[in-house]
């Protein structure tokens, strides 16, 4: 008997045509990309040159240095806001309050920082007004130069920091700087006054935070004692005491009292 020869099925023409079309399309796209790249490479790049004329070179260098210092100050603006204003005390107190209540994520950090910034603007408003009146407006009117404006702007800020700084902290930084004891507080250099002010603000903020912790700690202890007497040792006391702490805080109008006390503490 004759056996039928093996017949291999041919690939469909439709698949071959589709593959051919895809290959042609890829080649066209690659050609367009290469042409665009070569054209882009041939296009001349813009040149930026910064030069100084020989005439008036010293004046141009001074302007460049002033711009550089201005950009440096602007980049350090957040740190300056924290170091020279009431922001440190307010932000730390709100953070300690959140921990004392047991709501580690509520209010969110954005709310805490935003409220601290607004309260800082209110507390520092008299200082900013004096800076604007004594330094900024005369500088705009060209009545004083930049050096005089900086000196006049620093005076009200120094007065604010001096009023909130303890003499003990000033004496500590003076001894660390190994400088002679100033005749009065006004003669203390700004480089010594700023860290002294920050240390005083940290101490004051922790004192206020301790006073906030005590009532919430008492609530936690009472709830823990009740749960222990009832034999519910597996139930976390913090989770049970949280509703009571929130209720007492709201009934006592805690936000009103804390914000008012913080603002008055700078008076």
Coordinates of C-alpha atoms in Angstrom, one line a residue:
X1 CA 0.0 0.0 0.0
X2 CA 1.2 3.5 -0.8
X3 CA 1.3 5.9 2.0
X4 CA 0.2 9.5 1.5
X5 CA 3.1 12.0 1.6
X6 CA 3.4 14.3 4.6
X7 CA 1.9 17.7 3.8
X8 CA 3.0 20.6 6.0
X9 CA 0.4 23.4 6.3
X10 CA 1.6 26.7 4.9
X11 CA 1.4 29.8 7.0
X12 CA -1.6 32.0 6.2
X13 CA -0.9 34.8 3.9
X14 CA -2.8 37.2 6.2
X15 CA -0.2 36.8 9.0
X16 CA 2.7 37.3 6.6
X17 CA 1.2 40.5 5.2
X18 CA 0.5 41.8 8.8
X19 CA 4.1 41.1 9.8
X20 CA 5.4 42.8 6.7
X21 CA 3.4 45.9 7.4
X22 CA 4.6 46.1 11.0
X23 CA 8.2 45.8 9.8
X24 CA 7.8 48.5 7.3
X25 CA 6.2 50.8 9.9
X26 CA 9.0 50.2 12.4
X27 CA 11.6 51.1 9.7
X28 CA 9.7 54.3 8.8
X29 CA 9.6 55.4 12.5
X30 CA 13.3 54.7 13.0
X31 CA 14.1 56.7 9.9
X32 CA 12.1 59.7 11.0
X33 CA 13.7 59.5 14.4
X34 CA 17.2 59.4 13.0
X35 CA 16.5 62.3 10.7
X36 CA 15.1 64.4 13.5
X37 CA 18.1 63.6 15.7
X38 CA 20.6 64.6 13.1
X39 CA 18.7 67.8 12.4
X40 CA 18.6 68.6 16.2
X41 CA 22.3 67.8 16.5
X42 CA 23.1 70.3 13.6
X43 CA 21.0 73.1 15.2
X44 CA 23.3 75.5 17.1
X45 CA 22.9 75.5 20.9
X46 CA 22.3 78.9 22.5
X47 CA 25.3 80.3 24.2
X48 CA 25.1 82.1 27.5
X49 CA 28.1 84.1 28.6
X50 CA 28.6 86.1 31.7
X51 CA 31.5 88.5 31.5
X52 CA 32.7 91.6 33.2
X53 CA 33.8 94.7 31.4
X54 CA 37.2 96.1 32.4
X55 CA 35.5 99.4 33.0
X56 CA 33.5 99.3 36.2
X57 CA 34.6 95.7 37.0
X58 CA 34.6 96.3 40.7
X59 CA 31.0 97.6 40.7
X60 CA 29.8 94.6 38.7
X61 CA 31.5 92.2 41.1
X62 CA 29.9 93.9 44.0
X63 CA 26.4 93.6 42.4
X64 CA 27.1 89.9 41.6
X65 CA 28.1 89.3 45.3
X66 CA 25.0 91.0 46.5
X67 CA 22.8 88.9 44.3
X68 CA 24.6 85.8 45.5
X69 CA 24.1 86.8 49.1
X70 CA 20.5 87.5 48.4
X71 CA 19.9 84.1 46.9
X72 CA 21.7 82.5 49.9
X73 CA 19.4 84.4 52.3
X74 CA 16.3 83.3 50.4
X75 CA 17.4 79.7 50.4
X76 CA 17.8 79.9 54.2
X77 CA 14.5 81.7 54.7
X78 CA 12.7 78.6 56.3
X79 CA 15.5 78.2 58.8
X80 CA 15.5 81.9 59.6
X81 CA 11.7 81.7 60.2
X82 CA 12.3 78.9 62.6
X83 CA 15.2 80.4 64.4
X84 CA 14.3 84.0 64.8
X85 CA 10.5 83.8 65.4
X86 CA 7.9 82.2 67.7
X87 CA 7.4 79.3 65.4
X88 CA 9.6 76.9 67.4
X89 CA 7.6 77.1 70.6
X90 CA 4.2 76.9 69.0
X91 CA 5.1 73.9 66.8
X92 CA 6.6 71.9 69.6
X93 CA 3.7 72.6 71.9
X94 CA 1.2 71.4 69.3
X95 CA 3.3 68.3 68.6
X96 CA 3.5 67.4 72.3
X97 CA -0.2 68.0 72.7
X98 CA -0.9 65.5 69.9
X99 CA 1.3 62.9 71.5
X100 CA -0.2 63.5 75.0
X101 CA -3.7 62.9 73.6
X102 CA -2.6 59.7 71.9
X103 CA -3.6 60.8 68.4
X104 CA -0.2 60.5 66.8
X105 CA -1.4 61.3 63.3
X106 CA -4.3 63.7 64.1
X107 CA -4.2 66.6 63.4
X108 CA -2.0 65.9 60.4
X109 CA 1.4 67.5 60.2
X110 CA 0.2 69.9 57.5
X111 CA -2.5 71.3 59.8
X112 CA 0.0 71.6 62.7
X113 CA 2.6 73.4 60.6
X114 CA -0.1 75.6 59.0
X115 CA -1.6 76.7 62.3
X116 CA 1.8 77.3 63.7
X117 CA 2.7 79.5 60.8
X118 CA -0.5 81.6 61.1
X119 CA 0.0 82.1 64.8
X120 CA 3.6 83.0 64.2
X121 CA 2.5 85.7 61.8
X122 CA 0.1 87.1 64.4
X123 CA 2.7 87.1 67.2
X124 CA 5.4 88.6 65.0
X125 CA 3.1 91.2 63.4
X126 CA 4.3 94.1 65.5
X127 CA 7.9 93.2 64.7
X128 CA 7.2 93.0 61.0
X129 CA 5.5 96.4 61.1
X130 CA 8.4 98.0 62.8
X131 CA 10.8 96.4 60.2
X132 CA 8.7 97.7 57.4
X133 CA 8.5 101.2 58.9
X134 CA 12.1 101.6 59.9
X135 CA 14.0 99.6 57.2
X136 CA 11.9 98.5 54.2
X137 CA 10.1 101.7 53.4
X138 CA 13.2 104.0 53.8
X139 CA 15.1 101.6 51.6
X140 CA 12.5 101.7 48.9
X141 CA 12.5 105.5 49.1
X142 CA 16.3 105.4 48.8
X143 CA 16.7 107.3 52.0
X144 CA 19.1 104.7 53.4
X145 CA 21.4 102.1 51.8
X146 CA 21.2 98.4 52.1
X147 CA 23.6 98.1 55.0
X148 CA 21.7 100.6 57.1
X149 CA 18.4 98.9 56.2
X150 CA 19.7 95.5 57.3
X151 CA 20.9 97.0 60.6
X152 CA 17.6 98.8 61.3
X153 CA 15.6 95.6 60.3
X154 CA 17.6 93.5 62.8
X155 CA 17.0 95.8 65.7
X156 CA 13.3 94.9 66.3
X157 CA 14.0 91.2 65.8
X158 CA 16.8 91.4 68.3
X159 CA 14.5 93.1 70.8
X160 CA 12.0 90.4 70.4
X161 CA 14.5 87.6 70.9
X162 CA 16.0 89.4 73.9
X163 CA 12.6 89.7 75.6
X164 CA 12.1 85.9 75.3
X165 CA 15.6 84.8 76.2
X166 CA 16.8 83.9 79.7
X167 CA 19.9 85.5 81.1
X168 CA 21.2 82.0 82.0
X169 CA 21.1 80.9 78.4
X170 CA 22.9 84.1 77.3
X171 CA 25.6 83.6 79.9
X172 CA 26.1 80.0 78.7
X173 CA 26.5 81.0 75.0
X174 CA 28.8 83.9 76.0
X175 CA 31.0 81.4 77.9
X176 CA 31.0 78.9 75.0
X177 CA 32.0 81.7 72.6
X178 CA 34.9 82.6 75.0
X179 CA 34.1 86.3 74.8
X180 CA 34.1 89.1 77.3
X181 CA 30.9 89.6 79.2
X182 CA 28.9 92.4 77.5
X183 CA 28.1 95.5 79.6
X184 CA 24.4 95.1 78.8
X185 CA 22.1 92.7 76.9
X186 CA 22.0 95.0 73.9
X187 CA 25.7 94.5 73.3
X188 CA 25.3 90.7 72.9
X189 CA 26.3 89.7 69.3
X190 CA 23.5 88.3 67.2
X191 CA 25.5 85.1 66.7
X192 CA 25.3 84.5 70.4
X193 CA 21.7 85.8 70.8
X194 CA 20.2 83.4 68.2
X195 CA 21.2 80.1 69.9
X196 CA 20.4 81.5 73.3
X197 CA 16.9 82.4 72.0
X198 CA 16.4 78.9 70.6
X199 CA 17.5 77.2 73.8
X200 CA 15.1 79.3 75.8
X201 CA 12.2 78.6 73.4
X202 CA 12.9 74.8 73.6
X203 CA 12.8 75.0 77.4
X204 CA 9.6 77.0 77.5
X205 CA 7.9 74.7 75.0
X206 CA 8.8 71.6 77.0
X207 CA 7.5 73.3 80.2
X208 CA 4.2 74.0 78.5
X209 CA 4.2 70.4 77.0
X210 CA 4.7 69.0 80.5
X211 CA 1.6 70.9 81.8
X212 CA -0.4 69.5 78.9
X213 CA 0.8 65.9 79.5
X214 CA -0.2 65.8 83.2
X215 CA -4.1 65.7 82.8
X216 CA -4.0 63.2 80.0
X217 CA -1.6 61.0 81.9
X218 CA -4.0 61.0 84.9
X219 CA -6.8 59.9 82.6
X220 CA -4.6 57.1 81.3
X221 CA -3.8 56.0 84.8
X222 CA -7.4 56.0 85.9
X223 CA -8.5 54.0 82.9
X224 CA -5.7 51.5 83.4
X225 CA -6.6 51.0 87.0
X226 CA -10.2 50.4 86.2
X227 CA -9.4 47.9 83.5
X228 CA -7.0 46.1 85.8
X229 CA -9.6 45.9 88.6
X230 CA -12.1 44.5 86.0
X231 CA -9.6 41.9 84.8
X232 CA -9.4 43.3 81.3
X233 CA -5.6 43.2 81.2
X234 CA -5.5 42.4 77.5
X235 CA -7.4 45.6 76.5
X236 CA -5.0 48.5 75.8
X237 CA -5.7 51.4 78.2
X238 CA -4.7 54.0 75.7
X239 CA -7.4 52.9 73.2
X240 CA -10.1 53.0 75.9
X241 CA -8.9 56.4 77.4
X242 CA -8.8 58.1 74.0
X243 CA -12.5 58.9 73.7
X244 CA -12.6 60.2 77.3
X245 CA -9.5 62.5 76.6
X246 CA -11.2 63.8 73.4
X247 CA -14.4 64.5 75.3
X248 CA -12.7 66.3 78.1
X249 CA -10.6 68.3 75.7
X250 CA -13.6 69.4 73.7
X251 CA -15.7 70.2 76.8
X252 CA -12.9 72.3 78.3
X253 CA -12.5 74.1 74.9
X254 CA -8.9 73.1 74.8
X255 CA -7.9 74.6 71.5
X256 CA -9.2 78.0 72.6
X257 CA -7.2 77.8 75.9
X258 CA -4.0 76.5 74.4
X259 CA -3.9 79.0 71.4
X260 CA -4.8 81.9 73.7
X261 CA -2.2 80.9 76.3
X262 CA 0.5 80.5 73.6
X263 CA -0.1 83.9 72.1
X264 CA -0.2 85.5 75.6
X265 CA 3.1 83.8 76.5
X266 CA 4.9 86.1 74.1
X267 CA 3.5 89.3 75.5

